[in-house]
Short mmCIF file of C-alpha atoms and ligand atoms in Angstrom, two decimals:
data_model
loop_
_atom_site.label_atom_id
_atom_site.label_comp_id
_atom_site.label_asym_id
_atom_site.label_seq_id
_atom_site.Cartn_x
_atom_site.Cartn_y
_atom_site.Cartn_z
CA MET L 1 -0.63 -7.17 0.94
CA GLY L 2 -1.54 -8.97 4.15
CA TYR L 3 -1.22 -12.35 2.45
CA GLU L 4 2.34 -11.76 1.27
CA MET L 5 3.36 -10.23 4.61
CA ALA L 6 2.07 -13.26 6.50
CA ALA L 7 3.73 -15.59 3.97
CA ARG L 8 7.14 -14.00 4.64
CA LEU L 9 6.75 -14.35 8.41
CA ALA L 10 5.65 -17.97 8.07
CA LYS L 11 8.44 -18.81 5.62
CA GLY L 12 10.87 -17.11 8.04
CA GLY L 13 9.91 -19.67 10.69
CA CYS L 14 7.61 -17.53 12.88
CA ASP L 15 4.67 -19.06 14.68
CA VAL L 16 1.96 -17.34 12.59
CA ALA L 17 -1.83 -17.46 12.87
CA VAL L 18 -3.90 -15.60 10.26
CA TRP L 19 -7.45 -14.35 9.90
CA ASN L 20 -8.97 -12.94 6.69
CA ARG L 21 -12.61 -11.96 6.19
CA THR L 22 -12.74 -14.14 3.08
CA LYS L 23 -11.06 -17.17 4.61
CA ALA L 24 -10.48 -18.95 1.28
CA LYS L 25 -7.98 -16.24 0.29
CA ALA L 26 -5.87 -16.96 3.39
CA ASP L 27 -6.13 -20.77 3.28
CA PRO L 28 -3.08 -21.27 0.98
CA LEU L 29 -0.92 -19.74 3.75
CA ALA L 30 -1.26 -23.06 5.57
CA ARG L 31 1.27 -24.59 3.19
CA HIS L 32 3.90 -22.19 4.57
CA GLY L 33 3.09 -23.32 8.10
CA ALA L 34 0.61 -20.59 9.11
CA ARG L 35 -2.53 -21.54 11.03
CA VAL L 36 -5.62 -19.98 9.41
CA VAL L 37 -8.24 -19.23 12.07
CA ASN L 38 -12.00 -18.77 11.69
CA GLU L 39 -12.57 -15.87 14.04
CA LEU L 40 -10.68 -12.69 14.72
CA LYS L 41 -10.78 -13.25 18.46
CA ASP L 42 -8.75 -16.43 17.86
CA LEU L 43 -5.82 -14.05 17.30
CA ALA L 44 -6.31 -12.16 20.57
CA SER L 45 -3.90 -14.30 22.58
CA ARG L 46 -0.97 -13.78 20.17
CA ASP L 47 2.04 -11.67 21.24
CA ILE L 48 1.85 -9.32 18.25
CA VAL L 49 -1.10 -8.81 15.93
CA PHE L 50 -0.33 -7.22 12.55
CA CYS L 51 -3.37 -5.57 10.98
CA MET L 52 -3.57 -4.98 7.19
CA VAL L 53 -7.02 -4.08 5.87
CA SER L 54 -8.24 -1.06 3.83
CA THR L 55 -9.59 2.04 5.56
CA TRP L 56 -9.85 3.34 9.12
CA ASP L 57 -13.46 2.12 9.31
CA ASP L 58 -12.24 -1.39 8.46
CA VAL L 59 -9.44 -1.19 11.04
CA LYS L 60 -11.95 -0.09 13.67
CA GLU L 61 -14.22 -2.99 12.80
CA VAL L 62 -11.51 -5.68 12.88
CA VAL L 63 -9.85 -4.39 16.06
CA GLY L 64 -13.27 -4.27 17.74
CA LYS L 65 -13.83 -7.94 16.85
CA LEU L 66 -10.25 -8.87 17.82
CA LEU L 67 -10.82 -7.51 21.32
CA SER L 68 -14.38 -8.77 21.73
CA GLY L 69 -13.31 -11.78 23.84
CA SER L 70 -11.47 -12.01 27.14
CA SER L 71 -7.91 -12.27 25.73
CA LYS L 72 -5.78 -9.43 24.44
CA PRO L 73 -2.50 -9.36 22.49
CA LYS L 74 0.62 -7.68 23.92
CA MET L 75 0.97 -5.48 20.86
CA VAL L 76 -0.92 -4.36 17.75
CA VAL L 77 1.08 -3.21 14.70
CA GLU L 78 -1.32 -1.47 12.31
CA CYS L 79 -0.03 -1.39 8.71
CA SER L 80 -2.98 -0.13 6.60
CA SER L 81 -2.81 3.38 5.14
CA ILE L 82 -5.14 5.32 7.48
CA SER L 83 -5.55 8.88 8.74
CA LEU L 84 -3.69 10.42 11.66
CA GLU L 85 -7.00 10.86 13.45
CA GLY L 86 -7.97 7.23 13.04
CA SER L 87 -4.54 6.14 14.19
CA ALA L 88 -4.73 8.39 17.27
CA GLU L 89 -8.20 6.99 18.12
CA LEU L 90 -6.81 3.46 17.86
CA ARG L 91 -3.82 4.37 20.06
CA GLU L 92 -6.17 5.67 22.75
CA LEU L 93 -8.41 2.59 22.54
CA LEU L 94 -5.44 0.21 22.84
CA LYS L 95 -3.81 2.28 25.59
CA GLN L 96 -6.94 1.92 27.71
CA LYS L 97 -6.64 -1.85 27.36
CA GLY L 98 -2.89 -1.86 28.14
CA ILE L 99 -1.92 -2.99 24.62
CA GLU L 100 1.23 -1.59 22.99
CA TYR L 101 0.64 0.02 19.59
CA LEU L 102 2.79 0.86 16.61
CA ALA L 103 1.63 2.71 13.50
CA ALA L 104 3.55 0.95 10.73
CA PRO L 105 2.30 1.70 7.20
CA VAL L 106 4.25 0.28 4.28
CA SER L 107 5.78 1.08 0.91
CA GLY L 108 5.51 -1.53 -1.84
CA ASN L 109 2.93 -3.78 -3.45
CA ALA L 110 2.35 -7.53 -3.16
CA LYS L 111 5.05 -8.26 -5.77
CA VAL L 112 7.48 -5.99 -3.93
CA ILE L 113 6.84 -7.98 -0.73
CA LYS L 114 7.47 -11.25 -2.59
CA ALA L 115 10.77 -9.80 -3.84
CA GLY L 116 11.67 -9.01 -0.21
CA LYS L 117 11.70 -5.25 -0.78
CA LEU L 118 8.82 -4.02 1.41
CA THR L 119 9.67 -1.11 3.72
CA PHE L 120 7.87 0.18 6.81
CA VAL L 121 7.68 3.63 8.35
CA VAL L 122 7.01 3.28 12.06
CA SER L 123 5.96 5.49 14.96
CA GLY L 124 5.05 4.84 18.58
CA PRO L 125 7.03 4.00 21.71
CA ARG L 126 10.68 3.21 20.89
CA ALA L 127 10.65 0.14 23.17
CA ALA L 128 7.71 -1.35 21.27
CA TYR L 129 9.51 -0.68 17.99
CA ASP L 130 12.61 -2.50 19.22
CA LYS L 131 10.45 -5.56 20.01
CA ALA L 132 8.67 -5.54 16.63
CA LYS L 133 11.75 -4.73 14.53
CA PRO L 134 12.97 -8.30 13.90
CA TYR L 135 9.55 -9.20 12.44
CA LEU L 136 9.36 -6.02 10.37
CA ASP L 137 12.84 -6.85 9.02
CA MET L 138 11.68 -10.34 8.11
CA MET L 139 8.87 -8.92 5.97
CA GLY L 140 11.11 -6.70 3.83
CA THR L 141 14.26 -4.62 3.65
CA GLY L 142 13.69 -2.85 6.95
CA SER L 143 11.90 -0.01 8.62
CA SER L 144 12.38 3.68 9.38
CA TYR L 145 11.49 4.75 12.92
CA VAL L 146 10.24 8.35 12.71
CA GLY L 147 9.24 9.06 16.33
CA GLU L 148 6.33 8.97 18.73
CA GLY L 149 2.58 9.03 18.09
CA GLU L 150 1.11 9.06 14.59
CA LEU L 151 4.09 10.53 12.69
CA ALA L 152 4.38 7.40 10.53
CA ARG L 153 0.89 8.08 9.18
CA ILE L 154 1.81 11.45 7.76
CA ALA L 155 5.05 10.01 6.31
CA LYS L 156 3.01 7.36 4.49
CA ILE L 157 0.44 9.89 3.29
CA CYS L 158 3.28 12.07 1.89
CA HIS L 159 4.74 8.96 0.22
CA ASN L 160 1.45 8.15 -1.49
CA VAL L 161 0.86 11.72 -2.61
CA MET L 162 4.18 11.28 -4.44
CA LEU L 163 3.01 7.91 -5.80
CA GLY L 164 -0.07 9.56 -7.36
CA VAL L 165 1.81 12.54 -8.75
CA VAL L 166 4.58 10.33 -10.17
CA ILE L 167 2.26 7.85 -11.92
CA GLN L 168 0.36 10.74 -13.51
CA CYS L 169 3.63 12.36 -14.61
CA LEU L 170 4.91 9.02 -15.99
CA SER L 171 1.66 8.61 -17.94
CA GLU L 172 1.88 12.14 -19.39
CA ILE L 173 5.50 11.95 -20.51
CA THR L 174 5.19 8.39 -21.87
CA ILE L 175 2.24 9.42 -24.04
CA LEU L 176 4.06 12.60 -25.08
CA ALA L 177 7.09 10.52 -26.12
CA GLN L 178 4.85 8.07 -27.99
CA LYS L 179 3.08 10.87 -29.88
CA THR L 180 6.41 11.98 -31.33
CA GLY L 181 6.82 8.47 -32.80
CA MET L 182 8.94 6.88 -30.06
CA ARG L 183 8.21 3.37 -28.75
CA ARG L 184 7.16 3.42 -25.10
CA HIS L 185 9.67 0.73 -24.11
CA ALA L 186 12.55 2.68 -25.67
CA PHE L 187 11.61 5.86 -23.84
CA LEU L 188 11.15 4.07 -20.51
CA ASP L 189 14.42 2.17 -20.96
CA PHE L 190 16.17 5.54 -21.11
CA LEU L 191 14.20 6.94 -18.16
CA ASN L 192 14.80 3.87 -16.00
CA LYS L 193 18.57 4.02 -16.57
CA SER L 194 18.67 7.76 -15.88
CA VAL L 195 18.91 9.59 -12.56
CA MET L 196 15.10 9.92 -12.69
CA GLY L 197 14.59 6.13 -12.81
CA SER L 198 13.56 4.36 -9.60
CA MET L 199 12.39 1.00 -8.31
CA PHE L 200 8.87 2.34 -8.89
CA THR L 201 9.38 3.54 -12.49
CA ARG L 202 11.04 0.19 -13.27
CA TYR L 203 8.33 -2.00 -11.79
CA LYS L 204 5.56 -0.03 -13.50
CA THR L 205 7.29 -0.31 -16.90
CA PRO L 206 5.62 -3.62 -17.96
CA ALA L 207 2.23 -2.02 -17.28
CA LEU L 208 3.02 1.09 -19.31
CA VAL L 209 4.64 -0.81 -22.19
CA ASN L 210 2.57 -3.99 -22.49
CA LEU L 211 -0.59 -2.75 -20.78
CA ASP L 212 -0.25 -5.57 -18.28
CA PHE L 213 -2.59 -4.12 -15.67
CA LYS L 214 -2.67 -6.83 -13.00
CA VAL L 215 -4.17 -4.97 -10.04
CA THR L 216 -1.58 -3.88 -7.46
CA PHE L 217 -3.34 -0.81 -6.02
CA THR L 218 -6.63 0.74 -7.06
CA PRO L 219 -7.57 4.32 -8.02
CA ARG L 220 -10.10 4.25 -5.18
CA LEU L 221 -7.42 3.50 -2.55
CA LEU L 222 -5.03 6.03 -4.10
CA ARG L 223 -7.75 8.71 -4.07
CA LYS L 224 -8.24 7.97 -0.37
CA ASP L 225 -4.54 8.68 0.26
CA LEU L 226 -4.54 11.88 -1.79
CA ASP L 227 -7.62 13.00 0.14
CA LEU L 228 -5.77 12.28 3.39
CA GLY L 229 -2.82 14.35 2.11
CA LEU L 230 -5.04 17.24 1.03
CA ASP L 231 -6.90 17.17 4.38
CA ALA L 232 -3.56 17.39 6.21
CA GLY L 233 -2.45 20.19 3.87
CA ARG L 234 -5.63 22.15 4.59
CA GLU L 235 -5.28 21.68 8.32
CA LEU L 236 -1.59 22.64 8.37
CA GLU L 237 -2.00 25.46 5.80
CA VAL L 238 0.27 23.81 3.21
CA PRO L 239 -0.63 24.38 -0.46
CA MET L 240 -0.53 21.14 -2.47
CA PRO L 241 -1.29 22.09 -6.08
CA LEU L 242 0.12 18.91 -7.68
CA ALA L 243 -1.77 16.70 -5.24
CA SER L 244 -5.03 18.60 -5.97
CA VAL L 245 -4.79 18.12 -9.74
CA THR L 246 -3.83 14.46 -9.39
CA ARG L 247 -6.73 13.85 -7.00
CA ASP L 248 -9.17 15.25 -9.54
CA LEU L 249 -7.70 13.11 -12.33
CA LEU L 250 -8.27 10.06 -10.14
CA GLN L 251 -11.79 11.28 -9.47
CA THR L 252 -12.38 11.53 -13.23
CA MET L 253 -11.08 7.99 -13.64
CA ILE L 254 -13.42 6.73 -10.95
CA GLY L 255 -16.28 8.64 -12.63
CA HIS L 256 -15.51 6.71 -15.82
CA GLY L 257 -15.99 3.48 -13.86
CA MET L 258 -12.24 2.79 -13.58
CA SER L 259 -12.20 2.46 -9.80
CA GLU L 260 -11.11 -1.10 -9.10
CA GLN L 261 -8.45 -1.62 -11.76
CA ASP L 262 -4.75 -0.94 -11.37
CA PHE L 263 -3.94 2.73 -10.87
CA ALA L 264 -1.46 2.56 -13.79
CA THR L 265 -4.52 2.56 -16.08
CA LEU L 266 -4.23 6.33 -15.66
CA ILE L 267 -2.16 6.00 -18.85
CA LEU L 268 -5.28 4.82 -20.72
CA MET L 269 -7.11 8.01 -19.76
CA GLN L 270 -4.08 10.08 -20.71
CA ALA L 271 -3.87 8.30 -24.10
CA LYS L 272 -7.56 8.84 -24.80
CA ALA L 273 -7.29 12.53 -23.92
CA SER L 274 -4.33 12.72 -26.34
CA GLY L 275 -6.16 11.04 -29.24
CA ILE L 276 -4.11 7.85 -29.05
CA ASP L 277 -5.55 4.36 -29.25
CA LEU L 278 -3.11 2.63 -26.92
CA LYS L 279 -1.94 -0.87 -27.91
CA PRO L 280 0.38 -3.27 -26.04
CA GLU L 281 3.91 -3.19 -27.51
CA ASN L 282 4.42 -6.87 -26.67
CA VAL L 283 8.12 -6.33 -25.91
CA GLU L 284 9.88 -8.16 -23.10
CA VAL L 285 10.70 -5.59 -20.42
CA GLY L 286 11.99 -6.22 -16.91
CA ASP L 287 10.27 -4.96 -13.77
CA GLY L 288 13.50 -4.74 -11.77
CA LEU L 289 12.00 -7.10 -9.16
CA SER L 290 12.03 -10.58 -10.67
CA SER L 291 15.40 -12.29 -10.56
N1 NAP Y 301 -1.57 -2.55 -2.77
C1 NAP Y 301 -0.59 -1.68 -2.58
O1 NAP Y 301 0.24 -1.45 -3.48
C2 NAP Y 301 -0.46 -0.99 -1.24
C3 NAP Y 301 0.79 -0.42 -0.95
C4 NAP Y 301 0.96 0.18 0.29
C5 NAP Y 301 -0.09 0.27 1.18
N2 NAP Y 301 -1.31 -0.24 0.85
C6 NAP Y 301 -2.39 -0.12 1.83
O2 NAP Y 301 -2.50 -1.39 2.46
C7 NAP Y 301 -3.86 -1.64 2.80
C8 NAP Y 301 -4.30 -2.94 2.12
O3 NAP Y 301 -4.18 -2.78 0.71
P1 NAP Y 301 -4.38 -4.00 -0.29
O4 NAP Y 301 -3.85 -3.56 -1.60
O5 NAP Y 301 -3.90 -5.28 0.32
O6 NAP Y 301 -5.98 -4.02 -0.36
P2 NAP Y 301 -6.93 -5.22 -0.81
O7 NAP Y 301 -6.23 -6.11 -1.78
O8 NAP Y 301 -8.20 -4.55 -1.20
O9 NAP Y 301 -7.13 -6.09 0.52
C9 NAP Y 301 -7.83 -5.55 1.60
C10 NAP Y 301 -7.85 -6.58 2.70
O10 NAP Y 301 -8.56 -6.05 3.82
C11 NAP Y 301 -9.67 -6.90 4.13
N3 NAP Y 301 -10.77 -6.06 4.57
C12 NAP Y 301 -11.18 -4.88 4.04
N4 NAP Y 301 -12.21 -4.38 4.74
C13 NAP Y 301 -12.45 -5.25 5.74
C14 NAP Y 301 -13.38 -5.29 6.80
N5 NAP Y 301 -14.27 -4.31 6.98
N6 NAP Y 301 -13.35 -6.33 7.64
C15 NAP Y 301 -12.45 -7.32 7.47
N7 NAP Y 301 -11.54 -7.35 6.50
C16 NAP Y 301 -11.53 -6.33 5.63
C17 NAP Y 301 -9.95 -7.65 2.84
O11 NAP Y 301 -10.62 -8.84 3.12
P3 NAP Y 301 -11.33 -9.68 1.96
O12 NAP Y 301 -10.24 -10.53 1.36
O13 NAP Y 301 -12.38 -10.45 2.63
O14 NAP Y 301 -11.88 -8.68 0.97
C18 NAP Y 301 -8.52 -7.88 2.32
O15 NAP Y 301 -7.88 -8.92 3.02
C19 NAP Y 301 -4.66 -0.40 2.36
O16 NAP Y 301 -4.81 0.49 3.45
C20 NAP Y 301 -3.77 0.20 1.28
O17 NAP Y 301 -4.01 1.59 1.13
C21 NAP Y 301 -1.51 -0.91 -0.34
#
């Protein structure tokens, strides 16, 4: 995700410097004009630092290293999917150092970013948002400002609870349709053209039809987001029955050793549980993203 976000800023003409733990993965960004640095503290003198890693523990680690020298950025925009508590701790830490902070998690995968369709949900001081907005716009189709503090975190968690529930539902109904004798591509063609079709159902169609499971997002990361949703539900006394069942299905997947593959492989588990030996249909289907 971070790679494609940085590529869009660099291609858009911004003065971009990048750090990645495994430097070799970031090196190709140099051909778009980005400067790939060796140490995180080399980014500390930038105006805005965008952070895109995995979990709150990772964010804490990288921000600690970023601020380990004498320089500090004017603003940090944190885009990973993390908890409200982690985000609030980061806000406090940055506030003490006089650094502006926006919580800005995203919707979309690396291919979505490439297609220019990434979206952000943002919270924090309005003035900071106004400064960051042109860069957020450059990375996708825009951002939704939802208010002060960590509100963007809960919006993103709600979004990903829906992501989990929808992919499980898509897997169930696609296998049900197949078991009646229908081809998966024919069923999904209908669904995608219907009022229930979405950018998401369209871009997951090649995976469900041709079993093209290039990793976009892993069951492990999705389980983390469902856990964050369920934690918030418990704290706020909101029942979340669909999220609970989906979380346990992901847990089962992880228990079967399917933790680092694409989350759309949920359909393989669904097929197995339905007595179907799933085969690619090898039919050309669009993902709604490629032009
Ligand atoms: N993929 C999606 O569809 C998607 C969509 C929306 C939001 N998100 C969220 O966006 C974030 C990134 O997701 P992703 O799919 O890009 O994950 P990813 O492919 O696993 O990449 C994670 C990145 O974080 C770095 N990283 C992780 N832990 C680190 C640490 N302790 N110190 C330094 N660097 C560390 C990794 O560095 P290395 O290269 O060295 O491993 C890598 O660059 C996650 O919070 C995820 O939940 C993902």
